[in-house]
Amino acid sequence: MGSNGNGNEAYNLDVAMTPAGLQEKDCWLVVDVLRASSQMVTFFAMGGQVMVPARTPEEALKLKKDLRGDWTLMGERGGLRIDGFDFGNSPSALSRAKLGRMDKAIITTTNGTKALLESEMCGRHVLVACGLNAQKAAEEAFELGSRIGIVCSGEQGSAAIEDVACAGLLLEKMMVLAKRRGVKELVLTDAARIALMVWGHYGKSFRKGVVDSHHAQELLGLGMQDDIEFCAAVDTMPYVPKLGSWMALPALLLCE
């Protein structure tokens, strides 16, 4: 983990409730609690090496054909595994699987992969965050610059309460880091303050925010209670995927 050299300079913390209208930042933390960012973190916790995001199922299938080799297809539409794909978007199921040689994956989801690729255009660094890796993600982001944003992937273009609650969790962790490091000035945008209010509304219980969300109720209707509980955990996986490049393609690799 390298230092950004900011010392005690001012930090600016921001939140985008959806990927629309992203602005330039030193680092964007991409959050899609239910379930893309949780799936991505779990993949690397299971020994994954590289993950290529795709906007559509068709693009994912073409990438697998073009890249050749042992690439695992992961993805969902409507919360369900896409026909012909190896995995859906279930981190609890992935955590029980044996990846073996499947350490390279291509993933496409309804909201998360789009948010990830859009963040690439507005951030010098792009990291993946969720409850599972919140502490480590906050620490990594703090080293990459003083202008840090958290983008909530949301649901079909609208804000998602579980992502906003996660933003509040991440902000609180970064505020503690700032105090420990003697940061002289910490500026929070109005959107960041709203995220902290949501976090406070749930009594700083991440599980309450996740379970209360509309998306969680949808997943419950699909029989995915295990995923809801899995994604509601905090600081169980100290792995932070970072958007980089693989064979000239945008790809997630682990932060070194």
Short mmCIF file of C-alpha atoms in Angstrom, two decimals:
data_model
loop_
_atom_site.label_atom_id
_atom_site.label_comp_id
_atom_site.label_asym_id
_atom_site.label_seq_id
_atom_site.Cartn_x
_atom_site.Cartn_y
_atom_site.Cartn_z
CA MET A 1 0.00 0.00 0.00
CA GLY A 2 1.58 3.24 -1.10
CA SER A 3 1.21 6.67 0.44
CA ASN A 4 -0.50 9.44 -1.50
CA GLY A 5 1.82 11.98 0.01
CA ASN A 6 -0.99 14.19 1.27
CA GLY A 7 0.20 14.28 4.85
CA ASN A 8 -2.22 16.49 6.77
CA GLU A 9 -3.85 18.11 3.77
CA ALA A 10 -7.62 18.50 3.45
CA TYR A 11 -9.68 15.55 2.32
CA ASN A 12 -12.97 15.81 0.44
CA LEU A 13 -15.45 12.92 0.80
CA ASP A 14 -18.40 12.63 -1.57
CA VAL A 15 -21.19 10.16 -2.40
CA ALA A 16 -23.00 9.63 -5.70
CA MET A 17 -26.41 8.10 -4.97
CA THR A 18 -26.42 6.66 -8.51
CA PRO A 19 -23.75 6.53 -11.25
CA ALA A 20 -25.40 9.44 -13.09
CA GLY A 21 -23.34 12.62 -13.17
CA LEU A 22 -20.08 11.27 -11.78
CA GLN A 23 -17.34 13.86 -11.37
CA GLU A 24 -13.56 13.58 -11.38
CA LYS A 25 -12.07 12.08 -8.22
CA ASP A 26 -8.75 10.68 -7.12
CA CYS A 27 -10.57 7.50 -6.17
CA TRP A 28 -14.05 6.10 -6.60
CA LEU A 29 -15.30 3.28 -4.40
CA VAL A 30 -17.97 1.35 -6.30
CA VAL A 31 -20.68 -0.16 -4.09
CA ASP A 32 -23.34 -2.67 -5.11
CA VAL A 33 -24.07 -4.52 -1.87
CA LEU A 34 -26.82 -6.72 -3.33
CA ARG A 35 -24.91 -8.22 -4.97
CA ALA A 36 -22.25 -7.38 -7.56
CA SER A 37 -19.57 -5.81 -5.37
CA SER A 38 -20.08 -8.55 -2.77
CA GLN A 39 -19.70 -11.15 -5.54
CA MET A 40 -16.51 -9.50 -6.80
CA VAL A 41 -14.91 -9.36 -3.36
CA THR A 42 -15.90 -12.97 -2.67
CA PHE A 43 -14.35 -14.10 -5.97
CA PHE A 44 -10.98 -12.71 -4.96
CA ALA A 45 -11.33 -14.04 -1.42
CA MET A 46 -11.79 -17.48 -2.98
CA GLY A 47 -8.51 -17.19 -4.86
CA GLY A 48 -9.63 -15.41 -8.02
CA GLN A 49 -6.92 -13.59 -9.97
CA VAL A 50 -8.64 -11.46 -12.61
CA MET A 51 -12.25 -10.47 -13.34
CA VAL A 52 -13.36 -8.69 -16.50
CA PRO A 53 -16.63 -6.68 -16.26
CA ALA A 54 -19.03 -6.66 -19.22
CA ARG A 55 -22.03 -4.43 -19.79
CA THR A 56 -24.24 -7.08 -21.40
CA PRO A 57 -24.55 -10.88 -21.53
CA GLU A 58 -23.75 -10.75 -25.23
CA GLU A 59 -20.54 -8.85 -24.57
CA ALA A 60 -19.60 -11.36 -21.84
CA LEU A 61 -20.08 -14.30 -24.20
CA LYS A 62 -18.01 -12.60 -26.90
CA LEU A 63 -15.23 -11.84 -24.42
CA LYS A 64 -15.05 -15.48 -23.37
CA LYS A 65 -14.81 -16.54 -27.01
CA ASP A 66 -12.13 -13.95 -27.83
CA LEU A 67 -10.02 -14.47 -24.71
CA ARG A 68 -10.14 -18.27 -24.86
CA GLY A 69 -8.77 -20.32 -21.99
CA ASP A 70 -10.47 -21.14 -18.70
CA TRP A 71 -12.76 -18.16 -18.17
CA THR A 72 -15.73 -18.51 -15.84
CA LEU A 73 -18.92 -16.68 -16.80
CA MET A 74 -20.82 -15.00 -13.96
CA GLY A 75 -23.88 -12.84 -14.24
CA GLU A 76 -27.54 -12.14 -13.64
CA ARG A 77 -30.54 -10.46 -15.10
CA GLY A 78 -33.60 -10.02 -12.96
CA GLY A 79 -31.63 -11.48 -10.06
CA LEU A 80 -31.34 -14.87 -11.77
CA ARG A 81 -28.39 -16.65 -13.36
CA ILE A 82 -28.14 -16.05 -17.09
CA ASP A 83 -28.73 -19.17 -19.18
CA GLY A 84 -25.44 -20.76 -20.19
CA PHE A 85 -23.41 -18.97 -17.49
CA ASP A 86 -21.38 -20.92 -14.92
CA PHE A 87 -22.53 -18.83 -11.96
CA GLY A 88 -25.17 -16.26 -11.26
CA ASN A 89 -24.51 -13.33 -8.96
CA SER A 90 -24.74 -15.21 -5.66
CA PRO A 91 -21.76 -14.61 -3.36
CA SER A 92 -23.03 -17.15 -0.86
CA ALA A 93 -23.12 -19.85 -3.56
CA LEU A 94 -19.72 -18.75 -4.85
CA SER A 95 -18.25 -19.00 -1.35
CA ARG A 96 -19.27 -22.67 -1.25
CA ALA A 97 -17.88 -23.50 -4.69
CA LYS A 98 -14.45 -24.85 -5.51
CA LEU A 99 -12.99 -22.55 -8.11
CA GLY A 100 -10.04 -24.79 -8.95
CA ARG A 101 -8.60 -23.52 -12.22
CA MET A 102 -11.46 -21.04 -12.57
CA ASP A 103 -9.39 -18.12 -11.29
CA LYS A 104 -10.33 -15.88 -14.24
CA ALA A 105 -13.90 -14.67 -14.59
CA ILE A 106 -16.08 -12.45 -16.75
CA ILE A 107 -19.04 -10.84 -14.99
CA THR A 108 -22.10 -8.88 -16.07
CA THR A 109 -24.84 -7.65 -13.74
CA THR A 110 -27.82 -5.35 -14.04
CA ASN A 111 -26.31 -2.44 -12.12
CA GLY A 112 -22.87 -3.10 -10.65
CA THR A 113 -20.74 -3.72 -13.72
CA LYS A 114 -22.17 -0.64 -15.43
CA ALA A 115 -21.36 1.52 -12.41
CA LEU A 116 -17.85 0.10 -12.35
CA LEU A 117 -17.16 0.88 -16.00
CA GLU A 118 -18.68 4.36 -15.76
CA SER A 119 -16.53 5.15 -12.71
CA GLU A 120 -13.43 4.32 -14.72
CA MET A 121 -14.04 7.43 -16.84
CA CYS A 122 -14.11 9.75 -13.81
CA GLY A 123 -11.60 8.32 -11.36
CA ARG A 124 -7.82 8.02 -11.36
CA HIS A 125 -8.38 4.91 -9.25
CA VAL A 126 -11.48 2.72 -8.97
CA LEU A 127 -11.95 0.23 -6.14
CA VAL A 128 -14.75 -2.22 -5.30
CA ALA A 129 -16.30 -1.94 -1.84
CA CYS A 130 -19.12 -3.50 0.16
CA GLY A 131 -19.78 -4.47 3.76
CA LEU A 132 -17.53 -7.51 3.48
CA ASN A 133 -14.36 -5.48 2.89
CA ALA A 134 -15.39 -2.07 4.26
CA GLN A 135 -12.42 -1.42 6.53
CA LYS A 136 -9.79 -2.51 4.02
CA ALA A 137 -11.49 -0.63 1.18
CA ALA A 138 -11.58 2.57 3.25
CA GLU A 139 -7.89 2.21 4.08
CA GLU A 140 -6.90 1.61 0.46
CA ALA A 141 -8.94 4.56 -0.80
CA PHE A 142 -7.38 6.86 1.78
CA GLU A 143 -3.94 6.13 0.31
CA LEU A 144 -4.91 7.02 -3.27
CA GLY A 145 -5.73 10.70 -2.99
CA SER A 146 -7.62 13.33 -1.04
CA ARG A 147 -10.71 13.52 -3.27
CA ILE A 148 -12.58 10.30 -2.56
CA GLY A 149 -16.04 9.40 -3.81
CA ILE A 150 -18.36 6.50 -3.13
CA VAL A 151 -20.69 5.61 -5.98
CA CYS A 152 -23.84 3.67 -5.15
CA SER A 153 -24.77 1.43 -8.07
CA GLY A 154 -28.43 1.69 -7.14
CA GLU A 155 -31.26 -0.19 -8.80
CA GLN A 156 -32.29 0.56 -12.37
CA GLY A 157 -31.14 4.18 -12.13
CA SER A 158 -32.65 4.87 -8.71
CA ALA A 159 -30.96 5.03 -5.31
CA ALA A 160 -30.80 1.82 -3.26
CA ILE A 161 -30.94 2.11 0.52
CA GLU A 162 -28.46 -0.72 1.12
CA ASP A 163 -25.83 1.01 -1.03
CA VAL A 164 -26.39 4.36 0.69
CA ALA A 165 -26.11 2.69 4.10
CA CYS A 166 -22.84 1.11 2.96
CA ALA A 167 -21.61 4.54 1.88
CA GLY A 168 -22.34 5.77 5.41
CA LEU A 169 -20.40 2.85 6.86
CA LEU A 170 -17.42 3.59 4.61
CA LEU A 171 -17.54 7.31 5.40
CA GLU A 172 -17.49 6.63 9.12
CA LYS A 173 -14.43 4.44 8.70
CA MET A 174 -12.65 7.11 6.66
CA MET A 175 -13.52 9.77 9.21
CA VAL A 176 -11.85 7.64 11.89
CA LEU A 177 -8.81 7.24 9.63
CA ALA A 178 -8.65 11.00 9.11
CA LYS A 179 -8.68 11.64 12.85
CA ARG A 180 -5.96 9.06 13.48
CA ARG A 181 -3.74 10.57 10.79
CA GLY A 182 -4.18 14.15 11.92
CA VAL A 183 -5.93 15.39 8.79
CA LYS A 184 -6.41 19.12 9.32
CA GLU A 185 -9.57 19.52 7.25
CA LEU A 186 -12.22 16.99 6.29
CA VAL A 187 -14.95 18.26 3.96
CA LEU A 188 -18.11 16.22 3.47
CA THR A 189 -20.49 17.05 0.64
CA ASP A 190 -24.24 17.23 1.25
CA ALA A 191 -24.63 13.80 -0.36
CA ALA A 192 -22.04 12.37 2.04
CA ARG A 193 -23.93 13.89 4.97
CA ILE A 194 -27.15 12.29 3.72
CA ALA A 195 -25.43 8.90 3.59
CA LEU A 196 -24.29 9.35 7.18
CA MET A 197 -27.85 10.23 8.17
CA VAL A 198 -29.11 7.01 6.59
CA TRP A 199 -26.36 5.09 8.40
CA GLY A 200 -27.44 6.70 11.65
CA HIS A 201 -31.11 5.98 10.93
CA TYR A 202 -30.33 2.27 11.10
CA GLY A 203 -28.44 2.69 14.35
CA LYS A 204 -25.19 1.99 12.51
CA SER A 205 -26.39 -1.57 11.95
CA PHE A 206 -25.42 -2.54 8.43
CA ARG A 207 -27.62 -5.63 8.54
CA LYS A 208 -30.70 -3.53 9.33
CA GLY A 209 -30.06 -1.31 6.32
CA VAL A 210 -29.54 -4.27 4.01
CA VAL A 211 -32.57 -6.25 5.20
CA ASP A 212 -34.81 -3.17 5.04
CA SER A 213 -34.04 -2.51 1.38
CA HIS A 214 -36.43 -3.04 -1.51
CA HIS A 215 -33.83 -5.14 -3.30
CA ALA A 216 -33.52 -7.46 -0.31
CA GLN A 217 -37.26 -8.04 -0.43
CA GLU A 218 -36.99 -8.89 -4.12
CA LEU A 219 -34.21 -11.38 -3.43
CA LEU A 220 -36.21 -12.86 -0.58
CA GLY A 221 -39.04 -13.45 -3.04
CA LEU A 222 -36.58 -15.37 -5.23
CA GLY A 223 -35.56 -17.57 -2.30
CA MET A 224 -32.17 -15.89 -1.82
CA GLN A 225 -32.18 -15.37 1.94
CA ASP A 226 -28.63 -16.77 2.13
CA ASP A 227 -27.33 -13.97 -0.10
CA ILE A 228 -29.02 -11.28 1.99
CA GLU A 229 -27.39 -12.54 5.18
CA PHE A 230 -24.04 -13.10 3.46
CA CYS A 231 -23.93 -9.57 2.04
CA ALA A 232 -24.98 -8.02 5.37
CA ALA A 233 -21.71 -9.08 7.05
CA VAL A 234 -19.05 -6.47 7.81
CA ASP A 235 -15.26 -6.76 7.57
CA THR A 236 -15.05 -10.50 6.93
CA MET A 237 -12.88 -10.30 3.78
CA PRO A 238 -9.75 -8.10 3.67
CA TYR A 239 -9.57 -8.07 -0.13
CA VAL A 240 -10.02 -5.01 -2.34
CA PRO A 241 -10.42 -5.42 -6.10
CA LYS A 242 -9.04 -2.54 -8.14
CA LEU A 243 -9.89 -1.71 -11.72
CA GLY A 244 -6.85 -2.03 -13.91
CA SER A 245 -6.05 -3.61 -17.26
CA TRP A 246 -5.79 -7.18 -18.55
CA MET A 247 -4.82 -7.71 -22.18
CA ALA A 248 -5.87 -4.10 -22.89
CA LEU A 249 -9.30 -4.67 -21.29
CA PRO A 250 -10.66 -3.03 -18.14
CA ALA A 251 -10.29 -5.71 -15.47
CA LEU A 252 -10.36 -6.13 -11.71
CA LEU A 253 -7.18 -7.20 -9.97
CA LEU A 254 -6.37 -7.30 -6.29
CA CYS A 255 -4.81 -4.23 -4.69
CA GLU A 256 -1.17 -4.98 -3.92
#
